[in-house]
Short mmCIF file of C-alpha atoms and ligand atoms in Angstrom, two decimals:
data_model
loop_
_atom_site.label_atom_id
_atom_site.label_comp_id
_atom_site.label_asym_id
_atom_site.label_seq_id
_atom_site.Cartn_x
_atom_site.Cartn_y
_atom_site.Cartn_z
CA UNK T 271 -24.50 21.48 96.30
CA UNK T 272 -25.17 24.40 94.17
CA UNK T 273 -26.84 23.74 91.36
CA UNK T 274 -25.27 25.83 88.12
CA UNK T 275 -27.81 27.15 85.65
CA UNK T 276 -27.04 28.05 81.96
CA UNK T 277 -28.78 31.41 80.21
CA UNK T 278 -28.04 32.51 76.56
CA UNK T 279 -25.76 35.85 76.45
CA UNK T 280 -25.73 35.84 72.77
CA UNK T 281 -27.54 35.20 69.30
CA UNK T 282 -26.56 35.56 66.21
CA UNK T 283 -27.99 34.22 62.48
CA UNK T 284 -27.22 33.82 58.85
CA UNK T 285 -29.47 34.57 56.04
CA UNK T 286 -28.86 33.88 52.30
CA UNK T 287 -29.60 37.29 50.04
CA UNK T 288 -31.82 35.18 47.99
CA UNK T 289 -35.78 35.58 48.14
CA UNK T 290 -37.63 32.58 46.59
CA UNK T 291 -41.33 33.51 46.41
CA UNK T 292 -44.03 32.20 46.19
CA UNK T 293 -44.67 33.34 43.07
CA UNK T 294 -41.46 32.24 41.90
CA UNK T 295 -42.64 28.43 42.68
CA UNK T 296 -45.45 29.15 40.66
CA UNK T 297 -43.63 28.99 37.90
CA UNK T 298 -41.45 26.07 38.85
CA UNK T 299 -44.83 23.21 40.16
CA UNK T 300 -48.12 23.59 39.90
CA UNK T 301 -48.69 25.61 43.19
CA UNK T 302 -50.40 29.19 43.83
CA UNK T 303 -49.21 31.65 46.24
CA UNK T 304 -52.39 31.55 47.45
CA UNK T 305 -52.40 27.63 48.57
CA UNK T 306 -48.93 27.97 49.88
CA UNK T 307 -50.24 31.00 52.43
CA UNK T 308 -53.30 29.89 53.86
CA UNK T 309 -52.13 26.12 53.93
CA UNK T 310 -48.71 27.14 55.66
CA UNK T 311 -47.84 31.05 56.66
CA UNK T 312 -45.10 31.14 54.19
CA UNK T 313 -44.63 33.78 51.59
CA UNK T 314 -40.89 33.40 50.82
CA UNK T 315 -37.85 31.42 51.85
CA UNK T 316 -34.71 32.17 51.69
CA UNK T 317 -32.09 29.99 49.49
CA UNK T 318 -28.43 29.78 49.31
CA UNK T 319 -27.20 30.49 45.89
CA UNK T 320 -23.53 30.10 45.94
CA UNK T 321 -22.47 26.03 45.19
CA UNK T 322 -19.01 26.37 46.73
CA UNK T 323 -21.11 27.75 49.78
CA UNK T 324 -23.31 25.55 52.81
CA UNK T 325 -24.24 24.64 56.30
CA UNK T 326 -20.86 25.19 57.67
CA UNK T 327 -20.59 28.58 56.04
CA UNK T 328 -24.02 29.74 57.17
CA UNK T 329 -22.97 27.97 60.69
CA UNK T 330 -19.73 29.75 61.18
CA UNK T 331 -21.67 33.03 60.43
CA UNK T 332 -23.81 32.97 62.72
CA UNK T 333 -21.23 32.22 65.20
CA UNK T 334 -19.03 34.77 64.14
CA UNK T 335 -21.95 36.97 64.85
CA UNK T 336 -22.48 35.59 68.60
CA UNK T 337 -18.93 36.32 69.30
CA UNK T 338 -19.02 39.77 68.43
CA UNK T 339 -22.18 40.55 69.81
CA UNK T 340 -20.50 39.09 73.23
CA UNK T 341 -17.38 40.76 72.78
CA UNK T 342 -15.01 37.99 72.65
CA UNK T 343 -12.58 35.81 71.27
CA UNK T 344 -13.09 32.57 69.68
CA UNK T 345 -10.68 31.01 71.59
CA UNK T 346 -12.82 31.68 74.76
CA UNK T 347 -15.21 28.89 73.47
CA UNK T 348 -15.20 25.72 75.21
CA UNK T 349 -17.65 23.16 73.09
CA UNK T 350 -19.75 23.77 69.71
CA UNK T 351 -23.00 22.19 68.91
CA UNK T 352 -24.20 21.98 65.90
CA UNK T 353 -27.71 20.71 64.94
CA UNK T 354 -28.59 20.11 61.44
CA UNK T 355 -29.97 17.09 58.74
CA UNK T 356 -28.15 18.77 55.95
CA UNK T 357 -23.61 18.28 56.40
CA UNK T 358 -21.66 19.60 54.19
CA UNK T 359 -20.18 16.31 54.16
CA UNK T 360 -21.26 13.18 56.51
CA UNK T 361 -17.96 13.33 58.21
CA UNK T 362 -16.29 15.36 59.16
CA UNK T 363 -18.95 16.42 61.30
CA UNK T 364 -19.83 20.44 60.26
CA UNK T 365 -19.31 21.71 63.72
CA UNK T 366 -15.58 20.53 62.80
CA UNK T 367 -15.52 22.73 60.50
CA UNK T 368 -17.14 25.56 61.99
CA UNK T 369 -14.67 25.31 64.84
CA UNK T 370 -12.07 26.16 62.19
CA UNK T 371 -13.70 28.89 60.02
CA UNK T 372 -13.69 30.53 63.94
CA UNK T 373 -10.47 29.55 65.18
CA UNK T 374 -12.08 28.43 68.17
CA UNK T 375 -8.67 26.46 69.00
CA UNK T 376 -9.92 25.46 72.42
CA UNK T 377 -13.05 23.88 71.23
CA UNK T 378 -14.21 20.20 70.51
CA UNK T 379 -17.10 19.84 68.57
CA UNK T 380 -20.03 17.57 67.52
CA UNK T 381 -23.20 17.42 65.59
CA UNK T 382 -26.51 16.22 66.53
CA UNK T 383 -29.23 15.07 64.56
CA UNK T 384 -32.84 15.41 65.48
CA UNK T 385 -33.83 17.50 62.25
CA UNK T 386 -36.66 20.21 63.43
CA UNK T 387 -35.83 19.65 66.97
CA UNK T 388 -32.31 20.04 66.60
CA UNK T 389 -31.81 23.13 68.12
CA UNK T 390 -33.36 22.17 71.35
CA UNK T 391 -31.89 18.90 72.20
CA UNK T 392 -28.56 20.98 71.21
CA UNK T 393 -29.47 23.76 73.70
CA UNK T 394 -30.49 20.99 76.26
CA UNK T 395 -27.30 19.14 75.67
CA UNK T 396 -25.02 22.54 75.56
CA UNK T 397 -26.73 23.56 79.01
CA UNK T 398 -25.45 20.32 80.66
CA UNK T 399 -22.20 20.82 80.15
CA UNK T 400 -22.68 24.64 82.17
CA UNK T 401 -24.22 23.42 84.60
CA UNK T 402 -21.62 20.24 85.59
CA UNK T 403 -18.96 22.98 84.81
CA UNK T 404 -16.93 21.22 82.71
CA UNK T 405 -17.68 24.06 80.35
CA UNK T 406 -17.96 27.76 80.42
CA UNK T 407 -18.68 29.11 77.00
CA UNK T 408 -20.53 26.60 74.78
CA UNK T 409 -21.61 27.98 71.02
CA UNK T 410 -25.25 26.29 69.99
CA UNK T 411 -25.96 26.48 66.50
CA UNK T 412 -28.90 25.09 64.37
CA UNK T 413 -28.14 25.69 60.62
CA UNK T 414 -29.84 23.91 57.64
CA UNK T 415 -28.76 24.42 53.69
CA UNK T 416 -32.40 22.52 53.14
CA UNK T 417 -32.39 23.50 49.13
CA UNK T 418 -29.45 21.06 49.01
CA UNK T 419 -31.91 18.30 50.09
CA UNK T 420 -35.14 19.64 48.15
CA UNK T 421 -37.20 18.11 44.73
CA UNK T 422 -37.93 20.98 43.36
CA UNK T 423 -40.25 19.53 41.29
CA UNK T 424 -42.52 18.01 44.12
CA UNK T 425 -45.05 20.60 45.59
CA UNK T 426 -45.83 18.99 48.46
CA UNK T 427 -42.53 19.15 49.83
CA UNK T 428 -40.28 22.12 48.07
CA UNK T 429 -42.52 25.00 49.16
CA UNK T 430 -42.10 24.03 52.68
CA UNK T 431 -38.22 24.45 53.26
CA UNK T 432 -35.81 27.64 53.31
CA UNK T 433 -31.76 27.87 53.86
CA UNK T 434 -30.38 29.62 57.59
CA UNK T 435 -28.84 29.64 60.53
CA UNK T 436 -29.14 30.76 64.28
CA UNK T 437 -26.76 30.45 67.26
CA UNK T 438 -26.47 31.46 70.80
CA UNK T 439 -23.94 31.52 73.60
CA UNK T 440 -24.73 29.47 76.42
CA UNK T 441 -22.85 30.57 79.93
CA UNK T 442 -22.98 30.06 83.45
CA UNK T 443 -25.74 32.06 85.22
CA UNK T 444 -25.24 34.26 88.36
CA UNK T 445 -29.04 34.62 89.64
CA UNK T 446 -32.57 32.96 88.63
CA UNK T 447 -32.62 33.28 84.63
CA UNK T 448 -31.65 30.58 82.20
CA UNK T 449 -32.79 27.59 81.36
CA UNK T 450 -35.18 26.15 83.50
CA UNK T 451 -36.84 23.32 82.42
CA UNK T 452 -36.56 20.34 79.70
CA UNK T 453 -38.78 17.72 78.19
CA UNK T 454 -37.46 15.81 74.96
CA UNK T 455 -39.40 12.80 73.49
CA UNK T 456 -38.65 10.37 70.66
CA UNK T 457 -41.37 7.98 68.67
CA UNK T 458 -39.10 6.22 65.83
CA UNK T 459 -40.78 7.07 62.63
CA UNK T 460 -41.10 3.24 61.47
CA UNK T 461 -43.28 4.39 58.39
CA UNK T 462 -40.56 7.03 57.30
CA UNK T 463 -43.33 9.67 57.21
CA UNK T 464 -40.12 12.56 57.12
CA UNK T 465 -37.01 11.06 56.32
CA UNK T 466 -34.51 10.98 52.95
CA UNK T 467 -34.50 7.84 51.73
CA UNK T 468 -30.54 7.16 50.34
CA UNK T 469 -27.11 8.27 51.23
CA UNK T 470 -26.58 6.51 54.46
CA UNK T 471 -25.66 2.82 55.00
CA UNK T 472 -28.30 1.44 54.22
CA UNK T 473 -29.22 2.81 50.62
CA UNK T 474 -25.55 4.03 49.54
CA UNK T 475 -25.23 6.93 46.39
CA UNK T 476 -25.67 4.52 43.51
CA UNK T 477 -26.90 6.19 39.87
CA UNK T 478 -30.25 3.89 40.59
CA UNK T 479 -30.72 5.83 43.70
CA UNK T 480 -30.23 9.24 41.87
CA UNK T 481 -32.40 8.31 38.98
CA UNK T 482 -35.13 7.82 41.29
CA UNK T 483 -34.88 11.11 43.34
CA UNK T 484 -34.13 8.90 46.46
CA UNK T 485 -31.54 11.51 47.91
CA UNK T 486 -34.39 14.40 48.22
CA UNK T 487 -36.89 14.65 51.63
CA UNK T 488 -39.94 12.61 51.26
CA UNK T 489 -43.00 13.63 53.66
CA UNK T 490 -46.21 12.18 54.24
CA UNK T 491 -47.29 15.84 54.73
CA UNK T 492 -51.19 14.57 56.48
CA UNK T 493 -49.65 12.05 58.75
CA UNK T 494 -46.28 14.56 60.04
CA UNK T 495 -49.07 17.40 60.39
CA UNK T 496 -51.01 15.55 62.99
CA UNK T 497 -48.54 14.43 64.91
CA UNK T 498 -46.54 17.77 64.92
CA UNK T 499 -49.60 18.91 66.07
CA UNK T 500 -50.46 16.92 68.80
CA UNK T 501 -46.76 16.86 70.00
CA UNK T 502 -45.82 20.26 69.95
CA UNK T 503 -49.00 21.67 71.52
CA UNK T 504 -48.91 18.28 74.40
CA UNK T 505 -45.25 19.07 75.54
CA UNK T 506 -45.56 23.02 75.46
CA UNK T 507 -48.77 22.54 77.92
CA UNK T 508 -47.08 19.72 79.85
CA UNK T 509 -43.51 21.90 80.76
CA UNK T 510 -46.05 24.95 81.81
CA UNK T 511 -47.78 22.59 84.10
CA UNK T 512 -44.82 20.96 85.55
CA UNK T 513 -43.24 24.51 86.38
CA UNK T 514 -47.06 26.03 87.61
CA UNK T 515 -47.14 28.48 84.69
CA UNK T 516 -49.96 29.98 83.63
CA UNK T 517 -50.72 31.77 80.85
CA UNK T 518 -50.09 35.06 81.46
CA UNK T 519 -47.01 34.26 83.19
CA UNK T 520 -45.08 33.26 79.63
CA UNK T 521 -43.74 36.18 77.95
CA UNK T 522 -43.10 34.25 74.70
CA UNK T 523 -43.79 30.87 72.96
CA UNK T 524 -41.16 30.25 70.80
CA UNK T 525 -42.62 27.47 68.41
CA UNK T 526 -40.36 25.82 65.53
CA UNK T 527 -41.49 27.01 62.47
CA UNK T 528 -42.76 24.98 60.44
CA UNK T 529 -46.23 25.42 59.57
CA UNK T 530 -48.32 28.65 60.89
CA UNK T 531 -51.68 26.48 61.33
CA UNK T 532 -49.22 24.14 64.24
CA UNK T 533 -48.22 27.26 65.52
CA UNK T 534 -51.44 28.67 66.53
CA UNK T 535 -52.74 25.36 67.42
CA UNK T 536 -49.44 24.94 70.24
CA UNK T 537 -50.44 28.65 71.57
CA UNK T 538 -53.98 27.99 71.60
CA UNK T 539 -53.50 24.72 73.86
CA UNK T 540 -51.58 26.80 75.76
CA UNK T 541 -53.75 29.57 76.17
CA UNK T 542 -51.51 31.94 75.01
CA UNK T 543 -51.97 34.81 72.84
CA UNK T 544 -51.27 34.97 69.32
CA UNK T 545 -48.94 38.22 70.12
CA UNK T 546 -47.21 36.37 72.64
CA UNK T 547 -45.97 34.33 70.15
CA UNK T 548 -42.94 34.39 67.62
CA UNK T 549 -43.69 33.85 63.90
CA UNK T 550 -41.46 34.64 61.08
CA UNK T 551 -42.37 31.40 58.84
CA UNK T 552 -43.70 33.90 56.80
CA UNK T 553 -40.06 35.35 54.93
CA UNK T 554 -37.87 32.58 55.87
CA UNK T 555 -39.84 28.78 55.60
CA UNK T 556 -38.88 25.97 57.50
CA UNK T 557 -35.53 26.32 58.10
CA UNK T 558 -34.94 23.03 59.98
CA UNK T 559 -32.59 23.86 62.86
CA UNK T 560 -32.23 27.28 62.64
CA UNK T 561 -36.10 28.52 62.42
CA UNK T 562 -35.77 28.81 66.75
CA UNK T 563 -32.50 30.50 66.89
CA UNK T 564 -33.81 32.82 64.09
CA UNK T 565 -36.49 33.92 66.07
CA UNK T 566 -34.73 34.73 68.95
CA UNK T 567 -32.33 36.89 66.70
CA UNK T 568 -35.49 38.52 65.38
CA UNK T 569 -37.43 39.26 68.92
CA UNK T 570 -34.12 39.80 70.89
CA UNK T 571 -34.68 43.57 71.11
CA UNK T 572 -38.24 42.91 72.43
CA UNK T 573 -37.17 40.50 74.99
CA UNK T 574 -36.97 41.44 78.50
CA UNK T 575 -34.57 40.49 81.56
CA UNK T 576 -36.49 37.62 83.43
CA UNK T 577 -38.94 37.14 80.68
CA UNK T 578 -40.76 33.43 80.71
CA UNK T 579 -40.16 31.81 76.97
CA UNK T 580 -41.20 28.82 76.38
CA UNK T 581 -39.34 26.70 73.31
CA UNK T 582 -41.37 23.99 71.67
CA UNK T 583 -40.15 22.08 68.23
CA UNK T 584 -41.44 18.84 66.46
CA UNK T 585 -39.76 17.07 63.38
CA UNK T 586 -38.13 14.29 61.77
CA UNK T 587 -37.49 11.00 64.27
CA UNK T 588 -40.31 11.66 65.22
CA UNK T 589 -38.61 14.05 67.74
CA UNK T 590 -40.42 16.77 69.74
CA UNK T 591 -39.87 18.71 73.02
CA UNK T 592 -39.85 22.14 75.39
CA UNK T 593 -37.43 24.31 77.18
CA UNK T 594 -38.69 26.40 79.87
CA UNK T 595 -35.80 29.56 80.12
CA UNK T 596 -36.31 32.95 81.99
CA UNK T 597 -34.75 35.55 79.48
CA UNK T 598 -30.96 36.28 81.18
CA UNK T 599 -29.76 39.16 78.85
CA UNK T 600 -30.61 43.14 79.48
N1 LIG Y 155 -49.82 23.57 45.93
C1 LIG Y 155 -51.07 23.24 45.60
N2 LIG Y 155 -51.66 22.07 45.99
C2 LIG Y 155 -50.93 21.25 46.73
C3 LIG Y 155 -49.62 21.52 47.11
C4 LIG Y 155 -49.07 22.75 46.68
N3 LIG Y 155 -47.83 23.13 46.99
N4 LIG Y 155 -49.14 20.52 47.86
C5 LIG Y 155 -50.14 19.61 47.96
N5 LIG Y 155 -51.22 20.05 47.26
C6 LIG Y 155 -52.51 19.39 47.12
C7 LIG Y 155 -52.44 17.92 47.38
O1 LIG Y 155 -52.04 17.22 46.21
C8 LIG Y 155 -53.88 17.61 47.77
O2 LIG Y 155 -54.64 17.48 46.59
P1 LIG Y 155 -55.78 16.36 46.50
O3 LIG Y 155 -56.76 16.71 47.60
O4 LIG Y 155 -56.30 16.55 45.12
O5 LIG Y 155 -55.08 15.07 46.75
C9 LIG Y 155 -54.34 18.88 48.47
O6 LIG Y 155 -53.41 19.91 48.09
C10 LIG Y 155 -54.34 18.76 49.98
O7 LIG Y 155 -53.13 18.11 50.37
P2 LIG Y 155 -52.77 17.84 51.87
O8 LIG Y 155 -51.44 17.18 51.94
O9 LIG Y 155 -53.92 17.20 52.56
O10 LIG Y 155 -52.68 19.33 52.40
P3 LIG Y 155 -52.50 19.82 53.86
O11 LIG Y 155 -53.57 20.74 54.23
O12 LIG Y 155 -52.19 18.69 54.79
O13 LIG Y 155 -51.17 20.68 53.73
C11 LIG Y 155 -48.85 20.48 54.21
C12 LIG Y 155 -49.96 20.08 53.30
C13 LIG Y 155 -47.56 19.82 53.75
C14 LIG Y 155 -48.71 21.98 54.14
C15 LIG Y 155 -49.20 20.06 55.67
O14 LIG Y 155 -49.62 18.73 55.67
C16 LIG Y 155 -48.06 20.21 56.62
O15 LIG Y 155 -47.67 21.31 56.94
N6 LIG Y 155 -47.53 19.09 57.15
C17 LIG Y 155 -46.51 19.11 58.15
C18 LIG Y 155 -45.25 19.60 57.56
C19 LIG Y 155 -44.17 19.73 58.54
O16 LIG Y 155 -44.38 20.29 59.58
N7 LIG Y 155 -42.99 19.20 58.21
C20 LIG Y 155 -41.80 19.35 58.93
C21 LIG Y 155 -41.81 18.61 60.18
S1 LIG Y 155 -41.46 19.69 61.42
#
C-alpha cells in the first residue's frame, strides 16, 4: 500500500501591537535588561492588550491568514488543531471556537495540551489524519495568550513569556517532501517543576486560591532548564540519527523558543550551525505553542523546496520531541 505523506502548504501568525521591553519590566520587578538578555535571548515580548480579546482571537487569525495565503475557503478544512495551556475558557475547547470565527462549517475540532510542545504533537497528530486519508485539509495552530497566566510581580517567571500565534496547513503530498519523521516523549512532572497550580479539579477557583496567586505559572526555572536541555538537544540528535542525517544535510533546526542558551546547546549537539538555526526569542519571548509556527512564518521566504528542517520543542509535562519534514512549498 501506498503510504500518504503530509507537507505544510501554508503558515500564517498573529502578533499583538504591544512591545513589552525589557526595560519596561524594569520598572515593574527588580530585573535589568541586561540579566534578562544574557540569561535568556529576550529583549521584548509581545502582549495582548485588549480584555475582551484572547487565544481564540489570536488563533482564528492566524488561520484566517493560512487560508488566504492558500487561496481557499474555510469550508475546504477538514479538522483543526489547536495546541495551547492558556483557553479562553476550559470548555468549550478554543479550536471550537476558532472553527466558528472561520466558518470552517465542515470542520470538527479539538485541543491538545502539551504546553511548549504543543505545536508538535499537534502537527504529529494533524499529519495522521493525511496520511490514513480520512482528512485532506487539516489547520494546525499553536496559540498562547501567556500574560493571562503571568505574576507579574515574580521575575523569575514574567520575563520569560510573550502572547502569539502560528498555524499551518497540513495536506496530502504528491512526491518526497513532508513530514518525515516523529519522536514524542513524556516524563510526568511529579514535582510540578512547570505547571499552574489551581483552576482544574483538583484545586477549583476559590478566593483562597486567588489570594495566594495559585492561578499564575510557577517554574522551578534550574530544574526545567536542565532537563529542557538535555531533552531537546537528545531527541533532535536521536531523529537525525534514525533518518542518517548529518549535519550538513539539515537546512534548518527549528528549536521552540524558549531560552536562547537551550537553543544553542540543541544545535551544538547537533552539530549544526548557529545560522542554520531559527531564533526570534529575541522580540517575541516564549510564546508557548506558537514560538515554532512563528518561526516558520518568519523564515518562510528563506526556505527552500526539499529543504531538511528539523523541529525540536521541550515544556510543561515534561513533554519533548522532533519532527523530521523536507520543506514541500516553492
Ligand atoms: N532578574 C534578575 N535576577 C533574577 C531574575 C530576573 N528576572 N530571575 C531570577 N533572578 C535571580 C535569581 O533570584 C537568582 O538569584 P540568587 O542567586 O541570589 O538566588 C539568580 O538570578 C540566578 O537564578 P537562576 O534561576 O539560577 O538563573 P538561571 O541562570 O537558571 O536563569 C531562567 C533562570 C528562568 C532564565 C532559566 O532557568 C531558564 O530559562 N529555565 C528554563 C525556562 C524554560 O525553558 N521554561 C519553559 C519550558 S519550555
Amino acid at each position: 500500500m501506498e503510504v500518504k505523506r503530509a507537507k505544510i502548504t501554508a503558515v500564517g501568525h498573529y502578533l499583538p501591537e504591544h512591545r513589552m521591553t525589557n526595560h519596561d519590566l524594569e520598572k515593574l520587578v527588580d530585573t535589568n535588561d541586561e540579566w534578562i538578555r544574557t540569561r535568556t535571548g529576550i529583549e521584548e515580548r509581545r502582549i495582548l492588550k485588549d480584555p475582551d480579546k484572547a487565544t481564540a482571537f489570536m488563533g482564528t487569525e492566524a488561520a484566517k491568514e493560512v487560508l488566504e495565503n492558500r487561496g481557499i475557503s474555510a469550508e475546504e478544512i477538514d479538522l483543526i488543531i489547536l495546541a495551547t495551556v492558556t483557553p479562553d475558557y476550559f470548555f468549550p475547547a478554543t479550536a471550537c471556537l476558532v472553527q466558528k470565527n472561520i466558518g470552517a462549517k465542515n470542520a470538527f475540532a479539538f485541543d491538545l495540551s502539551a504546553a511548549c510542545s504543543g505545536f508538535l504533537y499537534a502537527l504529529s497528530t494533524g499529519s495522521m489524519y493525511i496520511e490514513s486519508g480520512r482528512a485532506q485539509k487539516v489547520l494546525v495552530i499553536g496559540t498562547d495568550k501567556m500574560s493571562s497566566i503571568l505574576n507579574y510581580e515574580d521575575r523569575s517567571t514574567c520575563i520569560l513569556f510573550g502572547d502569539g500565534a502560528g498555524a499551518v496547513l497540513l495536506e496530502e503530498s504528491d512526491d518526497e517532501t513532508g513530514l518525515i519523521d516523529q519522536k514524542h516523549y513524556v516524563e510526568g512532572d511529579s514535582d510540578c517543576a512547570l505547571y499552574q497550580p489551581a483552576g482544574g479539579s483538583l484545586n477549583p477557583a476559590t478566593p483562597e486560591t486567588v489570594e495566594k496567586g495559585l492561578h499564575y505559572l510557577k517554574q522551578d526555572g534550574r530544574a526545567v532548564f536542565k532537563k529542557a536541555t538535555m531533552g531537546m538537544a537528545d531527541v533532535s540528535l536521536e531523529i537525525m540519527k534514525i533518518n542518517n542525517l548529518d549535519p550538513e544535510d539539515v537546512a534548518w533546526l527549528v528549536p521552540h523558543q524558549a531560552n536562547l542558551r537551550i537553543i544553542d546547546a540543541t544545535a551544538r549537539r547537533m552539530g549544526v550551525s548557529s545560522e542554520k538555526v531559527m531564533v526570534n526569542i529575541n522580540k517575541y519571548g516564549n510564546t508557548t505553542a506558537g514560538t515554532i509556527p512563528l518561526c516558520l512564518y518568519d523564515w518562510q521566504e528563506k526556505l527552500n523546496y526539499g529543504d531538511n528542517l528539523i523541529l525540536a520543542a521541550f515544556g510543561g509535562g515534561f513533554t519533548w520531541g522532533a519532527i523530521y519534514l523536507k520543506w514541500g512549498t516553492k
